[in-house]
């Protein structure tokens, strides 16, 4: 395993960073999760599940079940969205594209519309208290869960379109990679794209999904997440397509250890070495016990990256983002990255 030096950790913390792949509930502040779990009266087994870092795909989904059981109601969603942004700011993240699956919390009177409103309200709460010179800009991606039938996926696309002017920039497909079929989401995803939303797909998270991955590449999404399992044929068409990949080192090493037993074996080296666009991301800070600066420090150590390499990856990540390149926010973030600004973090 890789242990970054203190200097590498410090560099990774100080450099401004771009996070493109983070799930809201998976990024919940751990102290908040503990507090909510206690209030929800979780049993001993459930409390045990959220104590350590998830090690396998099934352990990871068990953690999500517990988190979803503990995180209830619009006020809580609003709080965790604000806290995720506060934590990102404290970690030196200057742009965060957060994603979440809109869920009704019926017993609290919260529907999917209220869920999205609550997340966006959390963004606003953060903006009101953000430190001007370090502010983390944020946009939202709505996730379709692979367990969702086509009607739910269509409703998620409708929601994204409804909130497009208020910070929703795209659609993600995620959830248990062993569930569902690509054909189910093809219609809603095509409509989303035709309506101007950006699309990112979780892909290649488990073995034996080459045919699904092939169809996903043929769909030409704006980005992919993970691609831990990729046949050589799919790899060639991915490289020819130029579609960028969101890479989450710790998440992949923990949940795809059969193909990625160590950080050094991670496919970051393969794609980055070839000049294919990649972004370093966390996936689920709370579930995997990491942070973006920690992921960057690991990348520096495992792949012998220089400060300039990391700066270049970050600038490229901004161009991979779903943020409108003609927007004022994009220009401000780019200026901060180009200044090579180093942040004075505690
Ligand atoms: C290897 N990593 C992963 N693979 C696939 N799906 C993942 C994931 N990590 C998170 N999610 C998806 O995001 C939800 C939690 O955040 P939200 O409740 O939507 O905010 C999980 O339930 C799962 O559907
Ligand atoms: Zn993910």
GROMACS .gro file of C-alpha atoms and ligand atoms in nm:
model
  371
    1UNK     CA    1   0.000   0.000   0.000
    2UNK     CA    2   0.104   0.362  -0.049
    3UNK     CA    3   0.173   0.604   0.232
    4UNK     CA    4   0.221   0.959   0.104
    5UNK     CA    5   0.491   1.166   0.276
    6UNK     CA    6   0.396   1.465   0.492
    7UNK     CA    7   0.515   1.696   0.210
    8UNK     CA    8   0.293   1.516  -0.044
    9UNK     CA    9  -0.007   1.538   0.189
   10UNK     CA   10   0.059   1.906   0.248
   11UNK     CA   11   0.092   1.980  -0.125
   12UNK     CA   12  -0.229   1.793  -0.206
   13UNK     CA   13  -0.414   1.989   0.061
   14UNK     CA   14  -0.285   2.329  -0.049
   15UNK     CA   15  -0.358   2.297  -0.420
   16UNK     CA   16  -0.708   2.399  -0.533
   17UNK     CA   17  -0.906   2.091  -0.638
   18UNK     CA   18  -1.205   1.994  -0.852
   19UNK     CA   19  -1.438   1.714  -0.738
   20UNK     CA   20  -1.658   1.563  -1.010
   21UNK     CA   21  -1.775   1.235  -0.856
   22UNK     CA   22  -1.920   1.253  -0.505
   23UNK     CA   23  -2.252   1.110  -0.385
   24UNK     CA   24  -2.436   1.322  -0.129
   25UNK     CA   25  -2.526   1.049   0.118
   26UNK     CA   26  -2.192   0.876   0.074
   27UNK     CA   27  -2.015   1.201   0.157
   28UNK     CA   28  -2.207   1.271   0.479
   29UNK     CA   29  -1.992   1.410   0.760
   30UNK     CA   30  -1.910   1.111   0.982
   31UNK     CA   31  -1.993   1.290   1.307
   32UNK     CA   32  -2.334   1.380   1.163
   33UNK     CA   33  -2.391   1.021   1.056
   34UNK     CA   34  -2.312   0.902   1.409
   35UNK     CA   35  -2.550   1.157   1.556
   36UNK     CA   36  -2.831   1.066   1.313
   37UNK     CA   37  -2.772   0.693   1.357
   38UNK     CA   38  -2.807   0.732   1.732
   39UNK     CA   39  -3.125   0.935   1.692
   40UNK     CA   40  -3.266   0.676   1.450
   41UNK     CA   41  -3.206   0.407   1.712
   42UNK     CA   42  -3.002   0.176   1.489
   43UNK     CA   43  -2.943  -0.170   1.625
   44UNK     CA   44  -2.595  -0.301   1.712
   45UNK     CA   45  -2.544  -0.465   1.373
   46UNK     CA   46  -2.642  -0.151   1.183
   47UNK     CA   47  -2.417   0.065   1.401
   48UNK     CA   48  -2.132  -0.181   1.338
   49UNK     CA   49  -2.186  -0.153   0.961
   50UNK     CA   50  -2.119   0.221   0.956
   51UNK     CA   51  -1.818   0.209   1.190
   52UNK     CA   52  -1.536   0.104   0.955
   53UNK     CA   53  -1.450   0.167   0.590
   54UNK     CA   54  -1.643  -0.044   0.338
   55UNK     CA   55  -1.430  -0.319   0.183
   56UNK     CA   56  -1.651  -0.480  -0.080
   57UNK     CA   57  -1.934  -0.380  -0.313
   58UNK     CA   58  -2.191  -0.562  -0.098
   59UNK     CA   59  -2.052  -0.407   0.222
   60UNK     CA   60  -2.076  -0.070   0.053
   61UNK     CA   61  -2.444  -0.116  -0.031
   62UNK     CA   62  -2.511  -0.236   0.326
   63UNK     CA   63  -2.361   0.095   0.445
   64UNK     CA   64  -2.591   0.289   0.212
   65UNK     CA   65  -2.895   0.105   0.349
   66UNK     CA   66  -2.799   0.216   0.699
   67UNK     CA   67  -2.722   0.574   0.591
   68UNK     CA   68  -3.057   0.598   0.410
   69UNK     CA   69  -3.230   0.463   0.719
   70UNK     CA   70  -3.066   0.729   0.937
   71UNK     CA   71  -3.091   1.031   0.703
   72UNK     CA   72  -3.457   1.128   0.700
   73UNK     CA   73  -3.647   1.445   0.617
   74UNK     CA   74  -3.586   1.766   0.426
   75UNK     CA   75  -3.412   1.945   0.712
   76UNK     CA   76  -3.155   1.669   0.742
   77UNK     CA   77  -3.094   1.655   0.366
   78UNK     CA   78  -3.047   2.032   0.369
   79UNK     CA   79  -2.800   2.005   0.657
   80UNK     CA   80  -2.590   1.731   0.504
   81UNK     CA   81  -2.573   1.916   0.169
   82UNK     CA   82  -2.444   2.226   0.350
   83UNK     CA   83  -2.194   2.022   0.552
   84UNK     CA   84  -2.059   1.842   0.244
   85UNK     CA   85  -1.982   2.182   0.090
   86UNK     CA   86  -1.826   2.312   0.411
   87UNK     CA   87  -1.605   2.002   0.431
   88UNK     CA   88  -1.511   2.037   0.063
   89UNK     CA   89  -1.412   2.400   0.118
   90UNK     CA   90  -1.202   2.301   0.419
   91UNK     CA   91  -1.029   2.042   0.200
   92UNK     CA   92  -0.939   2.297  -0.069
   93UNK     CA   93  -1.206   2.196  -0.322
   94UNK     CA   94  -1.300   2.497  -0.536
   95UNK     CA   95  -1.566   2.326  -0.749
   96UNK     CA   96  -1.785   2.034  -0.647
   97UNK     CA   97  -2.027   1.851  -0.872
   98UNK     CA   98  -2.237   1.664  -0.619
   99UNK     CA   99  -2.478   1.390  -0.719
  100UNK     CA  100  -2.774   1.237  -0.541
  101UNK     CA  101  -3.073   1.012  -0.603
  102UNK     CA  102  -3.395   1.206  -0.532
  103UNK     CA  103  -3.588   0.992  -0.281
  104UNK     CA  104  -3.925   1.046  -0.118
  105UNK     CA  105  -3.917   1.024   0.263
  106UNK     CA  106  -4.290   0.962   0.284
  107UNK     CA  107  -4.308   0.935   0.663
  108UNK     CA  108  -4.161   1.289   0.686
  109UNK     CA  109  -4.388   1.429   0.414
  110UNK     CA  110  -4.092   1.471   0.176
  111UNK     CA  111  -4.138   1.393  -0.192
  112UNK     CA  112  -3.872   1.390  -0.468
  113UNK     CA  113  -3.932   1.757  -0.549
  114UNK     CA  114  -3.887   1.849  -0.182
  115UNK     CA  115  -3.571   1.637  -0.173
  116UNK     CA  116  -3.410   1.832  -0.458
  117UNK     CA  117  -3.529   2.162  -0.306
  118UNK     CA  118  -3.367   2.063   0.024
  119UNK     CA  119  -3.031   1.987  -0.137
  120UNK     CA  120  -3.037   2.320  -0.324
  121UNK     CA  121  -3.137   2.499  -0.004
  122UNK     CA  122  -2.833   2.339   0.162
  123UNK     CA  123  -2.618   2.481  -0.120
  124UNK     CA  124  -2.765   2.827  -0.051
  125UNK     CA  125  -2.706   2.796   0.323
  126UNK     CA  126  -2.342   2.718   0.249
  127UNK     CA  127  -2.305   3.010   0.007
  128UNK     CA  128  -2.430   3.251   0.272
  129UNK     CA  129  -2.150   3.157   0.510
  130UNK     CA  130  -1.875   3.062   0.262
  131UNK     CA  131  -1.541   3.234   0.287
  132UNK     CA  132  -1.527   3.454  -0.024
  133UNK     CA  133  -1.167   3.379  -0.114
  134UNK     CA  134  -1.203   3.003  -0.074
  135UNK     CA  135  -1.562   2.949  -0.175
  136UNK     CA  136  -1.642   2.609  -0.320
  137UNK     CA  137  -1.874   2.652  -0.619
  138UNK     CA  138  -2.129   2.372  -0.652
  139UNK     CA  139  -2.361   2.214  -0.904
  140UNK     CA  140  -2.597   1.919  -0.871
  141UNK     CA  141  -2.634   1.600  -1.076
  142UNK     CA  142  -2.944   1.384  -1.022
  143UNK     CA  143  -2.883   1.010  -1.011
  144UNK     CA  144  -3.097   0.736  -1.157
  145UNK     CA  145  -3.066   0.427  -0.936
  146UNK     CA  146  -3.014   0.106  -1.136
  147UNK     CA  147  -3.306  -0.044  -0.943
  148UNK     CA  148  -3.535   0.229  -1.081
  149UNK     CA  149  -3.786   0.136  -1.352
  150UNK     CA  150  -3.813   0.355  -1.663
  151UNK     CA  151  -4.096   0.571  -1.514
  152UNK     CA  152  -3.881   0.670  -1.217
  153UNK     CA  153  -3.588   0.744  -1.447
  154UNK     CA  154  -3.819   0.965  -1.660
  155UNK     CA  155  -3.936   1.147  -1.347
  156UNK     CA  156  -3.572   1.208  -1.247
  157UNK     CA  157  -3.503   1.360  -1.589
  158UNK     CA  158  -3.814   1.582  -1.550
  159UNK     CA  159  -3.686   1.697  -1.211
  160UNK     CA  160  -3.343   1.776  -1.351
  161UNK     CA  161  -3.500   1.984  -1.629
  162UNK     CA  162  -3.724   2.164  -1.380
  163UNK     CA  163  -3.424   2.264  -1.166
  164UNK     CA  164  -3.182   2.331  -1.449
  165UNK     CA  165  -3.183   2.705  -1.385
  166UNK     CA  166  -3.115   2.648  -1.019
  167UNK     CA  167  -2.798   2.443  -1.038
  168UNK     CA  168  -2.884   2.099  -1.176
  169UNK     CA  169  -2.647   2.024  -1.463
  170UNK     CA  170  -2.683   1.658  -1.545
  171UNK     CA  171  -2.793   1.301  -1.489
  172UNK     CA  172  -2.595   1.011  -1.344
  173UNK     CA  173  -2.664   0.639  -1.357
  174UNK     CA  174  -2.547   0.460  -1.043
  175UNK     CA  175  -2.651   0.206  -0.780
  176UNK     CA  176  -2.590  -0.166  -0.744
  177UNK     CA  177  -2.403  -0.264  -1.064
  178UNK     CA  178  -2.549  -0.614  -1.055
  179UNK     CA  179  -2.904  -0.478  -1.089
  180UNK     CA  180  -3.106  -0.356  -1.385
  181UNK     CA  181  -3.064  -0.349  -1.762
  182UNK     CA  182  -2.921  -0.075  -1.985
  183UNK     CA  183  -3.229  -0.074  -2.213
  184UNK     CA  184  -3.440   0.048  -1.919
  185UNK     CA  185  -3.260   0.383  -1.900
  186UNK     CA  186  -3.167   0.437  -2.262
  187UNK     CA  187  -3.493   0.624  -2.342
  188UNK     CA  188  -3.483   0.863  -2.041
  189UNK     CA  189  -3.108   0.923  -2.086
  190UNK     CA  190  -3.153   1.000  -2.456
  191UNK     CA  191  -3.429   1.250  -2.373
  192UNK     CA  192  -3.211   1.408  -2.103
  193UNK     CA  193  -2.929   1.457  -2.348
  194UNK     CA  194  -3.155   1.591  -2.622
  195UNK     CA  195  -3.288   1.843  -2.368
  196UNK     CA  196  -2.937   1.969  -2.300
  197UNK     CA  197  -2.849   1.786  -1.979
  198UNK     CA  198  -2.507   1.628  -1.942
  199UNK     CA  199  -2.476   1.255  -1.873
  200UNK     CA  200  -2.233   1.051  -1.665
  201UNK     CA  201  -2.256   0.674  -1.625
  202UNK     CA  202  -2.113   0.441  -1.362
  203UNK     CA  203  -1.971   0.159  -1.569
  204UNK     CA  204  -1.749  -0.148  -1.545
  205UNK     CA  205  -1.775  -0.180  -1.165
  206UNK     CA  206  -1.808  -0.559  -1.171
  207UNK     CA  207  -1.672  -0.832  -1.400
  208UNK     CA  208  -1.866  -0.967  -1.698
  209UNK     CA  209  -2.040  -0.646  -1.805
  210UNK     CA  210  -1.853  -0.600  -2.133
  211UNK     CA  211  -2.168  -0.598  -2.345
  212UNK     CA  212  -2.332  -0.334  -2.126
  213UNK     CA  213  -2.014  -0.124  -2.130
  214UNK     CA  214  -1.998  -0.158  -2.508
  215UNK     CA  215  -2.350  -0.018  -2.538
  216UNK     CA  216  -2.273   0.258  -2.294
  217UNK     CA  217  -1.968   0.367  -2.495
  218UNK     CA  218  -2.182   0.358  -2.811
  219UNK     CA  219  -2.429   0.595  -2.635
  220UNK     CA  220  -2.142   0.845  -2.593
  221UNK     CA  221  -2.209   0.988  -2.247
  222UNK     CA  222  -2.021   1.304  -2.144
  223UNK     CA  223  -1.826   1.112  -1.879
  224UNK     CA  224  -1.781   0.769  -1.726
  225UNK     CA  225  -1.724   0.674  -1.365
  226UNK     CA  226  -1.485   0.393  -1.262
  227UNK     CA  227  -1.442   0.149  -1.559
  228UNK     CA  228  -1.244  -0.090  -1.338
  229UNK     CA  229  -1.333  -0.381  -1.564
  230UNK     CA  230  -1.276  -0.297  -1.930
  231UNK     CA  231  -1.217  -0.543  -2.214
  232UNK     CA  232  -0.940  -0.455  -2.457
  233UNK     CA  233  -1.201  -0.399  -2.728
  234UNK     CA  234  -1.397  -0.157  -2.509
  235UNK     CA  235  -1.073   0.010  -2.404
  236UNK     CA  236  -0.986   0.080  -2.768
  237UNK     CA  237  -1.327   0.231  -2.839
  238UNK     CA  238  -1.315   0.432  -2.516
  239UNK     CA  239  -0.978   0.579  -2.612
  240UNK     CA  240  -1.103   0.651  -2.963
  241UNK     CA  241  -1.410   0.825  -2.816
  242UNK     CA  242  -1.209   1.054  -2.588
  243UNK     CA  243  -1.484   1.028  -2.320
  244UNK     CA  244  -1.330   1.138  -1.988
  245UNK     CA  245  -1.327   0.910  -1.681
  246UNK     CA  246  -1.388   0.997  -1.316
  247UNK     CA  247  -1.144   0.783  -1.115
  248UNK     CA  248  -1.185   0.711  -0.744
  249UNK     CA  249  -0.868   0.537  -0.625
  250UNK     CA  250  -0.959   0.427  -0.271
  251UNK     CA  251  -1.315   0.333  -0.364
  252UNK     CA  252  -1.185   0.114  -0.647
  253UNK     CA  253  -0.901  -0.044  -0.449
  254UNK     CA  254  -1.143  -0.136  -0.170
  255UNK     CA  255  -1.435  -0.259  -0.380
  256UNK     CA  256  -1.260  -0.397  -0.691
  257UNK     CA  257  -0.962  -0.557  -0.518
  258UNK     CA  258  -0.971  -0.860  -0.749
  259UNK     CA  259  -0.846  -0.648  -1.042
  260UNK     CA  260  -0.702  -0.355  -0.845
  261UNK     CA  261  -0.517  -0.505  -0.547
  262UNK     CA  262  -0.299  -0.197  -0.490
  263UNK     CA  263  -0.303   0.173  -0.573
  264UNK     CA  264  -0.009   0.123  -0.808
  265UNK     CA  265  -0.219  -0.128  -1.006
  266UNK     CA  266  -0.503   0.122  -1.053
  267UNK     CA  267  -0.600   0.199  -1.413
  268UNK     CA  268  -0.527   0.569  -1.351
  269UNK     CA  269  -0.171   0.494  -1.467
  270UNK     CA  270  -0.292   0.334  -1.791
  271UNK     CA  271  -0.532   0.610  -1.898
  272UNK     CA  272  -0.337   0.909  -1.768
  273UNK     CA  273  -0.016   0.768  -1.914
  274UNK     CA  274  -0.182   0.760  -2.253
  275UNK     CA  275  -0.309   1.116  -2.221
  276UNK     CA  276  -0.674   1.011  -2.189
  277UNK     CA  277  -0.869   1.269  -1.979
  278UNK     CA  278  -0.918   1.157  -1.618
  279UNK     CA  279  -1.030   1.330  -1.299
  280UNK     CA  280  -0.937   1.226  -0.945
  281UNK     CA  281  -1.250   1.194  -0.731
  282UNK     CA  282  -1.364   1.048  -0.398
  283UNK     CA  283  -1.698   0.871  -0.471
  284UNK     CA  284  -1.806   0.844  -0.106
  285UNK     CA  285  -1.573   1.010   0.149
  286UNK     CA  286  -1.771   0.883   0.446
  287UNK     CA  287  -1.797   0.525   0.326
  288UNK     CA  288  -1.432   0.487   0.223
  289UNK     CA  289  -1.278   0.714   0.487
  290UNK     CA  290  -1.097   0.943   0.243
  291UNK     CA  291  -1.103   1.301   0.114
  292UNK     CA  292  -1.011   1.455  -0.219
  293UNK     CA  293  -0.679   1.588  -0.089
  294UNK     CA  294  -0.604   1.241   0.048
  295UNK     CA  295  -0.684   1.087  -0.293
  296UNK     CA  296  -0.455   1.342  -0.461
  297UNK     CA  297  -0.175   1.272  -0.212
  298UNK     CA  298  -0.210   0.900  -0.284
  299UNK     CA  299  -0.198   0.969  -0.660
  300UNK     CA  300   0.116   1.182  -0.617
  301UNK     CA  301   0.283   0.903  -0.420
  302UNK     CA  302   0.162   0.603  -0.622
  303UNK     CA  303   0.224   0.750  -0.969
  304UNK     CA  304   0.513   0.989  -0.896
  305UNK     CA  305   0.315   1.296  -0.997
  306UNK     CA  306   0.464   1.644  -0.967
  307UNK     CA  307   0.275   1.950  -0.844
  308UNK     CA  308   0.244   2.058  -1.208
  309UNK     CA  309   0.103   1.717  -1.307
  310UNK     CA  310  -0.165   1.755  -1.041
  311UNK     CA  311  -0.238   2.113  -1.148
  312UNK     CA  312  -0.279   1.992  -1.508
  313UNK     CA  313  -0.518   1.713  -1.401
  314UNK     CA  314  -0.721   1.966  -1.204
  315UNK     CA  315  -0.743   2.213  -1.494
  316UNK     CA  316  -0.848   1.931  -1.723
  317UNK     CA  317  -1.110   1.826  -1.467
  318UNK     CA  318  -1.266   2.170  -1.486
  319UNK     CA  319  -1.293   2.130  -1.863
  320UNK     CA  320  -1.450   1.785  -1.808
  321UNK     CA  321  -1.707   1.937  -1.571
  322UNK     CA  322  -2.069   2.004  -1.658
  323UNK     CA  323  -2.033   2.370  -1.572
  324UNK     CA  324  -2.117   2.610  -1.855
  325UNK     CA  325  -1.774   2.727  -1.983
  326UNK     CA  326  -1.920   3.066  -2.069
  327UNK     CA  327  -2.046   3.122  -1.711
  328UNK     CA  328  -1.903   3.368  -1.464
  329UNK     CA  329  -1.841   3.088  -1.213
  330UNK     CA  330  -1.636   2.889  -1.465
  331UNK     CA  331  -1.420   3.194  -1.538
  332UNK     CA  332  -1.364   3.257  -1.168
  333UNK     CA  333  -1.264   2.897  -1.098
  334UNK     CA  334  -1.033   2.890  -1.400
  335UNK     CA  335  -0.864   3.209  -1.283
  336UNK     CA  336  -0.800   3.052  -0.945
  337UNK     CA  337  -0.656   2.737  -1.101
  338UNK     CA  338  -0.441   2.927  -1.349
  339UNK     CA  339  -0.298   3.147  -1.079
  340UNK     CA  340  -0.166   2.818  -0.935
  341UNK     CA  341  -0.301   2.947  -0.609
  342UNK     CA  342  -0.200   2.751  -0.303
  343UNK     CA  343  -0.450   2.762  -0.025
  344UNK     CA  344  -0.364   2.836   0.331
  345UNK     CA  345  -0.560   2.559   0.500
  346UNK     CA  346  -0.547   2.475   0.868
  347LIG     C1  347  -1.847   0.208  -0.621
  347LIG     N1  348  -1.935   0.315  -0.587
  347LIG     C2  349  -2.067   0.325  -0.624
  347LIG     N2  350  -2.118   0.252  -0.724
  347LIG     C3  351  -2.248   0.262  -0.759
  347LIG     N3  352  -2.336   0.344  -0.697
  347LIG     C4  353  -2.289   0.418  -0.595
  347LIG     C5  354  -2.155   0.413  -0.554
  347LIG     N4  355  -2.139   0.496  -0.452
  347LIG     C6  356  -2.260   0.553  -0.429
  347LIG     N5  357  -2.352   0.504  -0.515
  347LIG     C7  358  -2.495   0.538  -0.527
  347LIG     O1  359  -2.518   0.658  -0.451
  347LIG     C8  360  -2.613   0.633  -0.346
  347LIG     C9  361  -2.575   0.713  -0.223
  347LIG     O2  362  -2.586   0.852  -0.246
  347LIG     P1  363  -2.726   0.926  -0.264
  347LIG     O3  364  -2.826   0.864  -0.168
  347LIG     O4  365  -2.769   0.911  -0.407
  347LIG     O5  366  -2.695   1.069  -0.226
  347LIG    C10  367  -2.607   0.483  -0.324
  347LIG     O6  368  -2.726   0.435  -0.267
  347LIG    C11  369  -2.583   0.430  -0.465
  347LIG     O7  370  -2.705   0.426  -0.537
  348LIG    ZN1  371  -2.005   0.659  -0.760
   0.00000   0.00000   0.00000
